[in-house]
JSON list of C-alpha atoms in Angstrom, two decimals:
[
{"chain": "A", "resi": 1, "resn": "MET", "atom": "CA", "xyz": [8.64, 4.53, 26.58]},
{"chain": "A", "resi": 2, "resn": "THR", "atom": "CA", "xyz": [9.26, 1.90, 23.89]},
{"chain": "A", "resi": 3, "resn": "GLN", "atom": "CA", "xyz": [6.54, 3.37, 21.69]},
{"chain": "A", "resi": 4, "resn": "ARG", "atom": "CA", "xyz": [8.21, 6.77, 21.92]},
{"chain": "A", "resi": 5, "resn": "ARG", "atom": "CA", "xyz": [11.55, 5.18, 21.05]},
{"chain": "A", "resi": 6, "resn": "THR", "atom": "CA", "xyz": [9.96, 3.38, 18.10]},
{"chain": "A", "resi": 7, "resn": "VAL", "atom": "CA", "xyz": [8.38, 6.58, 16.78]},
{"chain": "A", "resi": 8, "resn": "ARG", "atom": "CA", "xyz": [11.64, 8.46, 17.24]},
{"chain": "A", "resi": 9, "resn": "SER", "atom": "CA", "xyz": [13.56, 5.67, 15.48]},
{"chain": "A", "resi": 10, "resn": "ARG", "atom": "CA", "xyz": [11.15, 5.74, 12.54]},
{"chain": "A", "resi": 11, "resn": "LEU", "atom": "CA", "xyz": [11.38, 9.53, 12.27]},
{"chain": "A", "resi": 12, "resn": "GLU", "atom": "CA", "xyz": [15.18, 9.36, 12.34]},
{"chain": "A", "resi": 13, "resn": "ARG", "atom": "CA", "xyz": [15.15, 6.74, 9.54]},
{"chain": "A", "resi": 14, "resn": "LEU", "atom": "CA", "xyz": [12.72, 8.87, 7.53]},
{"chain": "A", "resi": 15, "resn": "ALA", "atom": "CA", "xyz": [14.96, 11.92, 7.99]},
{"chain": "A", "resi": 16, "resn": "ARG", "atom": "CA", "xyz": [18.01, 9.94, 6.80]},
{"chain": "A", "resi": 17, "resn": "GLU", "atom": "CA", "xyz": [16.01, 8.67, 3.83]},
{"chain": "A", "resi": 18, "resn": "ILE", "atom": "CA", "xyz": [14.91, 12.20, 2.90]},
{"chain": "A", "resi": 19, "resn": "VAL", "atom": "CA", "xyz": [18.49, 13.50, 3.16]},
{"chain": "A", "resi": 20, "resn": "LYS", "atom": "CA", "xyz": [19.84, 10.68, 0.96]},
{"chain": "A", "resi": 21, "resn": "PHE", "atom": "CA", "xyz": [16.98, 11.08, -1.53]},
{"chain": "A", "resi": 22, "resn": "GLY", "atom": "CA", "xyz": [17.70, 14.82, -1.59]},
{"chain": "A", "resi": 23, "resn": "ALA", "atom": "CA", "xyz": [21.42, 14.29, -2.18]},
{"chain": "A", "resi": 24, "resn": "VAL", "atom": "CA", "xyz": [20.72, 11.92, -5.07]},
{"chain": "A", "resi": 25, "resn": "GLY", "atom": "CA", "xyz": [18.13, 14.39, -6.34]},
{"chain": "A", "resi": 26, "resn": "ALA", "atom": "CA", "xyz": [20.64, 17.24, -6.16]},
{"chain": "A", "resi": 27, "resn": "ILE", "atom": "CA", "xyz": [23.02, 15.32, -8.41]},
{"chain": "A", "resi": 28, "resn": "GLY", "atom": "CA", "xyz": [20.09, 14.53, -10.71]},
{"chain": "A", "resi": 29, "resn": "PHE", "atom": "CA", "xyz": [19.14, 18.22, -10.72]},
{"chain": "A", "resi": 30, "resn": "VAL", "atom": "CA", "xyz": [22.64, 19.23, -11.84]},
{"chain": "A", "resi": 31, "resn": "VAL", "atom": "CA", "xyz": [22.60, 16.57, -14.58]},
{"chain": "A", "resi": 32, "resn": "ASN", "atom": "CA", "xyz": [19.09, 17.63, -15.64]},
{"chain": "A", "resi": 33, "resn": "PHE", "atom": "CA", "xyz": [19.99, 21.34, -15.67]},
{"chain": "A", "resi": 34, "resn": "ILE", "atom": "CA", "xyz": [23.22, 20.90, -17.64]},
{"chain": "A", "resi": 35, "resn": "VAL", "atom": "CA", "xyz": [21.79, 18.49, -20.23]},
{"chain": "A", "resi": 36, "resn": "PHE", "atom": "CA", "xyz": [18.66, 20.67, -20.69]},
{"chain": "A", "resi": 37, "resn": "ASN", "atom": "CA", "xyz": [20.67, 23.82, -21.31]},
{"chain": "A", "resi": 38, "resn": "ILE", "atom": "CA", "xyz": [23.17, 22.08, -23.61]},
{"chain": "A", "resi": 39, "resn": "CYS", "atom": "CA", "xyz": [20.30, 20.66, -25.67]},
{"chain": "A", "resi": 40, "resn": "VAL", "atom": "CA", "xyz": [18.44, 23.99, -25.89]},
{"chain": "A", "resi": 41, "resn": "HIS", "atom": "CA", "xyz": [21.27, 26.49, -26.17]},
{"chain": "A", "resi": 42, "resn": "GLY", "atom": "CA", "xyz": [24.15, 24.37, -27.46]},
{"chain": "A", "resi": 43, "resn": "ILE", "atom": "CA", "xyz": [22.45, 22.03, -29.90]},
{"chain": "A", "resi": 44, "resn": "GLY", "atom": "CA", "xyz": [19.33, 24.11, -30.57]},
{"chain": "A", "resi": 45, "resn": "LEU", "atom": "CA", "xyz": [16.67, 21.49, -29.87]},
{"chain": "A", "resi": 46, "resn": "ALA", "atom": "CA", "xyz": [13.11, 22.47, -28.94]},
{"chain": "A", "resi": 47, "resn": "VAL", "atom": "CA", "xyz": [12.59, 23.12, -25.23]},
{"chain": "A", "resi": 48, "resn": "VAL", "atom": "CA", "xyz": [10.22, 20.27, -24.46]},
{"chain": "A", "resi": 49, "resn": "ARG", "atom": "CA", "xyz": [12.31, 17.78, -26.46]},
{"chain": "A", "resi": 50, "resn": "SER", "atom": "CA", "xyz": [15.38, 19.02, -24.55]},
{"chain": "A", "resi": 51, "resn": "GLY", "atom": "CA", "xyz": [13.47, 18.69, -21.29]},
{"chain": "A", "resi": 52, "resn": "VAL", "atom": "CA", "xyz": [12.51, 15.10, -22.00]},
{"chain": "A", "resi": 53, "resn": "ILE", "atom": "CA", "xyz": [16.09, 14.18, -22.94]},
{"chain": "A", "resi": 54, "resn": "ALA", "atom": "CA", "xyz": [17.49, 15.89, -19.83]},
{"chain": "A", "resi": 55, "resn": "THR", "atom": "CA", "xyz": [14.93, 14.27, -17.55]},
{"chain": "A", "resi": 56, "resn": "ALA", "atom": "CA", "xyz": [15.63, 10.82, -19.04]},
{"chain": "A", "resi": 57, "resn": "VAL", "atom": "CA", "xyz": [19.36, 11.19, -18.38]},
{"chain": "A", "resi": 58, "resn": "ALA", "atom": "CA", "xyz": [18.64, 12.38, -14.83]},
{"chain": "A", "resi": 59, "resn": "ILE", "atom": "CA", "xyz": [16.26, 9.44, -14.26]},
{"chain": "A", "resi": 60, "resn": "ALA", "atom": "CA", "xyz": [19.06, 7.00, -15.12]},
{"chain": "A", "resi": 61, "resn": "THR", "atom": "CA", "xyz": [21.44, 8.82, -12.78]},
{"chain": "A", "resi": 62, "resn": "ASN", "atom": "CA", "xyz": [18.85, 8.88, -10.00]},
{"chain": "A", "resi": 63, "resn": "TYR", "atom": "CA", "xyz": [18.03, 5.18, -10.33]},
{"chain": "A", "resi": 64, "resn": "VAL", "atom": "CA", "xyz": [21.64, 4.25, -9.71]},
{"chain": "A", "resi": 65, "resn": "GLY", "atom": "CA", "xyz": [21.89, 6.63, -6.74]},
{"chain": "A", "resi": 66, "resn": "ASN", "atom": "CA", "xyz": [18.61, 5.58, -5.17]},
{"chain": "A", "resi": 67, "resn": "ARG", "atom": "CA", "xyz": [19.08, 1.84, -5.72]},
{"chain": "A", "resi": 68, "resn": "TYR", "atom": "CA", "xyz": [22.64, 1.65, -4.48]},
{"chain": "A", "resi": 69, "resn": "TRP", "atom": "CA", "xyz": [22.59, 4.32, -1.76]},
{"chain": "A", "resi": 70, "resn": "THR", "atom": "CA", "xyz": [19.21, 5.68, -0.62]},
{"chain": "A", "resi": 71, "resn": "TYR", "atom": "CA", "xyz": [17.36, 2.35, -0.72]},
{"chain": "A", "resi": 72, "resn": "ARG", "atom": "CA", "xyz": [20.31, -0.06, -0.69]},
{"chain": "A", "resi": 73, "resn": "ASP", "atom": "CA", "xyz": [18.86, -1.98, 2.28]},
{"chain": "A", "resi": 74, "resn": "THR", "atom": "CA", "xyz": [15.54, -2.79, 0.62]},
{"chain": "A", "resi": 75, "resn": "ASP", "atom": "CA", "xyz": [14.59, -6.09, -0.96]},
{"chain": "A", "resi": 76, "resn": "ARG", "atom": "CA", "xyz": [16.54, -6.77, -4.15]},
{"chain": "A", "resi": 77, "resn": "ASN", "atom": "CA", "xyz": [14.81, -10.02, -5.09]},
{"chain": "A", "resi": 78, "resn": "ARG", "atom": "CA", "xyz": [12.31, -8.44, -7.47]},
{"chain": "A", "resi": 79, "resn": "ARG", "atom": "CA", "xyz": [14.66, -6.21, -9.45]},
{"chain": "A", "resi": 80, "resn": "SER", "atom": "CA", "xyz": [12.67, -6.29, -12.73]},
{"chain": "A", "resi": 81, "resn": "ARG", "atom": "CA", "xyz": [9.47, -5.29, -10.91]},
{"chain": "A", "resi": 82, "resn": "GLU", "atom": "CA", "xyz": [11.35, -2.54, -9.09]},
{"chain": "A", "resi": 83, "resn": "LEU", "atom": "CA", "xyz": [12.86, -1.17, -12.31]},
{"chain": "A", "resi": 84, "resn": "SER", "atom": "CA", "xyz": [9.50, -1.31, -14.11]},
{"chain": "A", "resi": 85, "resn": "LEU", "atom": "CA", "xyz": [7.78, 0.63, -11.34]},
{"chain": "A", "resi": 86, "resn": "PHE", "atom": "CA", "xyz": [10.69, 3.06, -11.10]},
{"chain": "A", "resi": 87, "resn": "LEU", "atom": "CA", "xyz": [10.43, 3.80, -14.82]},
{"chain": "A", "resi": 88, "resn": "LEU", "atom": "CA", "xyz": [6.63, 4.09, -14.64]},
{"chain": "A", "resi": 89, "resn": "PHE", "atom": "CA", "xyz": [6.65, 6.61, -11.77]},
{"chain": "A", "resi": 90, "resn": "SER", "atom": "CA", "xyz": [9.68, 8.42, -13.19]},
{"chain": "A", "resi": 91, "resn": "GLY", "atom": "CA", "xyz": [7.79, 8.69, -16.47]},
{"chain": "A", "resi": 92, "resn": "ILE", "atom": "CA", "xyz": [4.84, 10.27, -14.67]},
{"chain": "A", "resi": 93, "resn": "GLY", "atom": "CA", "xyz": [7.28, 12.67, -13.00]},
{"chain": "A", "resi": 94, "resn": "LEU", "atom": "CA", "xyz": [8.76, 13.40, -16.45]},
{"chain": "A", "resi": 95, "resn": "VAL", "atom": "CA", "xyz": [5.29, 14.31, -17.75]},
{"chain": "A", "resi": 96, "resn": "ILE", "atom": "CA", "xyz": [4.65, 16.55, -14.72]},
{"chain": "A", "resi": 97, "resn": "GLU", "atom": "CA", "xyz": [8.01, 18.30, -15.07]},
{"chain": "A", "resi": 98, "resn": "ASN", "atom": "CA", "xyz": [7.90, 18.82, -18.82]},
{"chain": "A", "resi": 99, "resn": "GLY", "atom": "CA", "xyz": [4.15, 19.45, -18.91]},
{"chain": "A", "resi": 100, "resn": "ILE", "atom": "CA", "xyz": [4.73, 22.51, -16.76]},
{"chain": "A", "resi": 101, "resn": "LEU", "atom": "CA", "xyz": [7.55, 23.57, -19.10]},
{"chain": "A", "resi": 102, "resn": "ALA", "atom": "CA", "xyz": [5.26, 23.15, -22.15]},
{"chain": "A", "resi": 103, "resn": "LEU", "atom": "CA", "xyz": [2.46, 25.08, -20.45]},
{"chain": "A", "resi": 104, "resn": "SER", "atom": "CA", "xyz": [4.81, 27.91, -19.56]},
{"chain": "A", "resi": 105, "resn": "HIS", "atom": "CA", "xyz": [6.65, 28.05, -22.89]},
{"chain": "A", "resi": 106, "resn": "TYR", "atom": "CA", "xyz": [3.84, 27.38, -25.37]},
{"chain": "A", "resi": 107, "resn": "GLY", "atom": "CA", "xyz": [0.70, 28.12, -23.37]},
{"chain": "A", "resi": 108, "resn": "LEU", "atom": "CA", "xyz": [1.75, 31.24, -21.48]},
{"chain": "A", "resi": 109, "resn": "GLY", "atom": "CA", "xyz": [4.35, 32.42, -24.00]},
{"chain": "A", "resi": 110, "resn": "LEU", "atom": "CA", "xyz": [7.12, 32.68, -21.39]},
{"chain": "A", "resi": 111, "resn": "THR", "atom": "CA", "xyz": [9.99, 31.82, -23.73]},
{"chain": "A", "resi": 112, "resn": "THR", "atom": "CA", "xyz": [13.11, 33.34, -22.20]},
{"chain": "A", "resi": 113, "resn": "PRO", "atom": "CA", "xyz": [15.88, 31.01, -21.03]},
{"chain": "A", "resi": 114, "resn": "LEU", "atom": "CA", "xyz": [15.21, 32.09, -17.44]},
{"chain": "A", "resi": 115, "resn": "ALA", "atom": "CA", "xyz": [11.47, 31.38, -17.73]},
{"chain": "A", "resi": 116, "resn": "ASP", "atom": "CA", "xyz": [12.14, 27.96, -19.27]},
{"chain": "A", "resi": 117, "resn": "ASN", "atom": "CA", "xyz": [14.60, 27.04, -16.51]},
{"chain": "A", "resi": 118, "resn": "ILE", "atom": "CA", "xyz": [12.25, 28.22, -13.75]},
{"chain": "A", "resi": 119, "resn": "ALA", "atom": "CA", "xyz": [9.28, 26.37, -15.25]},
{"chain": "A", "resi": 120, "resn": "LYS", "atom": "CA", "xyz": [11.22, 23.13, -15.74]},
{"chain": "A", "resi": 121, "resn": "ASN", "atom": "CA", "xyz": [13.92, 23.06, -13.10]},
{"chain": "A", "resi": 122, "resn": "VAL", "atom": "CA", "xyz": [12.17, 24.84, -10.24]},
{"chain": "A", "resi": 123, "resn": "ILE", "atom": "CA", "xyz": [8.39, 24.44, -10.48]},
{"chain": "A", "resi": 124, "resn": "GLY", "atom": "CA", "xyz": [8.15, 21.27, -12.60]},
{"chain": "A", "resi": 125, "resn": "LEU", "atom": "CA", "xyz": [11.05, 19.50, -10.93]},
{"chain": "A", "resi": 126, "resn": "GLY", "atom": "CA", "xyz": [9.81, 20.54, -7.47]},
{"chain": "A", "resi": 127, "resn": "ILE", "atom": "CA", "xyz": [6.35, 19.07, -7.98]},
{"chain": "A", "resi": 128, "resn": "GLY", "atom": "CA", "xyz": [7.78, 16.04, -9.77]},
{"chain": "A", "resi": 129, "resn": "THR", "atom": "CA", "xyz": [10.22, 15.42, -6.92]},
{"chain": "A", "resi": 130, "resn": "VAL", "atom": "CA", "xyz": [7.49, 15.34, -4.29]},
{"chain": "A", "resi": 131, "resn": "PHE", "atom": "CA", "xyz": [5.55, 12.87, -6.42]},
{"chain": "A", "resi": 132, "resn": "ARG", "atom": "CA", "xyz": [8.64, 10.73, -7.05]},
{"chain": "A", "resi": 133, "resn": "PHE", "atom": "CA", "xyz": [9.64, 10.59, -3.38]},
{"chain": "A", "resi": 134, "resn": "TRP", "atom": "CA", "xyz": [6.18, 9.42, -2.38]},
{"chain": "A", "resi": 135, "resn": "SER", "atom": "CA", "xyz": [5.87, 6.87, -5.19]},
{"chain": "A", "resi": 136, "resn": "TYR", "atom": "CA", "xyz": [9.40, 5.48, -4.85]},
{"chain": "A", "resi": 137, "resn": "ARG", "atom": "CA", "xyz": [9.14, 4.88, -1.13]},
{"chain": "A", "resi": 138, "resn": "THR", "atom": "CA", "xyz": [5.55, 3.61, -1.35]},
{"chain": "A", "resi": 139, "resn": "TRP", "atom": "CA", "xyz": [5.58, 1.46, -4.49]},
{"chain": "A", "resi": 140, "resn": "VAL", "atom": "CA", "xyz": [9.05, 1.05, -5.98]},
{"chain": "A", "resi": 141, "resn": "PHE", "atom": "CA", "xyz": [11.55, 0.34, -3.24]},
{"chain": "A", "resi": 142, "resn": "GLY", "atom": "CA", "xyz": [8.95, -0.64, -0.65]},
{"chain": "A", "resi": 143, "resn": "LYS", "atom": "CA", "xyz": [9.56, -0.91, 2.99]},
{"chain": "A", "resi": 144, "resn": "LEU", "atom": "CA", "xyz": [12.97, -1.30, 4.50]},
{"chain": "A", "resi": 145, "resn": "PRO", "atom": "CA", "xyz": [14.02, -4.86, 5.25]},
{"chain": "A", "resi": 146, "resn": "ALA", "atom": "CA", "xyz": [12.87, -7.25, 7.90]},
{"chain": "A", "resi": 147, "resn": "ARG", "atom": "CA", "xyz": [14.73, -5.46, 10.70]},
{"chain": "A", "resi": 148, "resn": "ASP", "atom": "CA", "xyz": [11.94, -2.87, 10.80]},
{"chain": "A", "resi": 149, "resn": "ALA", "atom": "CA", "xyz": [9.37, -5.61, 11.17]},
{"chain": "A", "resi": 150, "resn": "VAL", "atom": "CA", "xyz": [11.47, -7.24, 13.89]},
{"chain": "A", "resi": 151, "resn": "GLU", "atom": "CA", "xyz": [11.81, -3.94, 15.79]},
{"chain": "A", "resi": 152, "resn": "THR", "atom": "CA", "xyz": [8.07, -3.33, 15.52]},
{"chain": "A", "resi": 153, "resn": "ALA", "atom": "CA", "xyz": [7.25, -6.87, 16.65]},
{"chain": "A", "resi": 154, "resn": "GLU", "atom": "CA", "xyz": [9.67, -6.65, 19.57]},
{"chain": "A", "resi": 155, "resn": "SER", "atom": "CA", "xyz": [8.19, -3.32, 20.61]},
{"chain": "A", "resi": 156, "resn": "PHE", "atom": "CA", "xyz": [4.66, -4.70, 20.36]},
{"chain": "A", "resi": 157, "resn": "LEU", "atom": "CA", "xyz": [5.54, -7.80, 22.38]},
{"chain": "A", "resi": 158, "resn": "ALA", "atom": "CA", "xyz": [7.31, -5.74, 25.04]},
{"chain": "A", "resi": 159, "resn": "ASP", "atom": "CA", "xyz": [4.24, -3.52, 25.42]},
{"chain": "A", "resi": 160, "resn": "ALA", "atom": "CA", "xyz": [1.86, -6.51, 25.40]},
{"chain": "A", "resi": 161, "resn": "ARG", "atom": "CA", "xyz": [3.57, -8.48, 28.17]},
{"chain": "A", "resi": 162, "resn": "PRO", "atom": "CA", "xyz": [1.47, -8.56, 31.30]},
{"chain": "A", "resi": 163, "resn": "GLN", "atom": "CA", "xyz": [2.97, -6.63, 34.16]},
{"chain": "A", "resi": 164, "resn": "ARG", "atom": "CA", "xyz": [3.65, -8.61, 37.33]},
{"chain": "A", "resi": 165, "resn": "VAL", "atom": "CA", "xyz": [1.70, -7.46, 40.31]},
{"chain": "A", "resi": 166, "resn": "ASP", "atom": "CA", "xyz": [3.24, -8.19, 43.69]},
{"chain": "A", "resi": 167, "resn": "ALA", "atom": "CA", "xyz": [0.88, -9.94, 46.11]},
{"chain": "A", "resi": 168, "resn": "GLY", "atom": "CA", "xyz": [1.88, -7.57, 48.91]},
{"chain": "A", "resi": 169, "resn": "GLN", "atom": "CA", "xyz": [0.29, -4.52, 47.28]}
]
């Protein structure tokens, strides 16, 4: 029964993490979308340049949200390592997101505002988000704090204790 409880507890934590990551991502999406469209249609910058600028602004927004809300309980002792890895994996996500935009706009010739927004903010951002979620939770913010290890150890010890057998049986 304790193993089932442990699995359920882990799944519940993962679900909460996904919801928080999604909420931060939704704010980042709005920032990304607005900045991208202002740069392209308001300022007149090239689409990929606008995409990179928008993604960079969203990355900064998302770092604050993920560090101080989604992953606030993780180890904060190695902040410079965390930030370096966050920027590395966010940069890879930026290349994924804007690479799809460049392929669509310049490679396939889909140059309408709708096509640019779908390529960048739906397809590119969708694939980039899956990559970012995996990399952030695996490499950047790491495992949740020691309480997970304590729960796992307690569960293991409870399951490993020998069961008493009554002499009368």
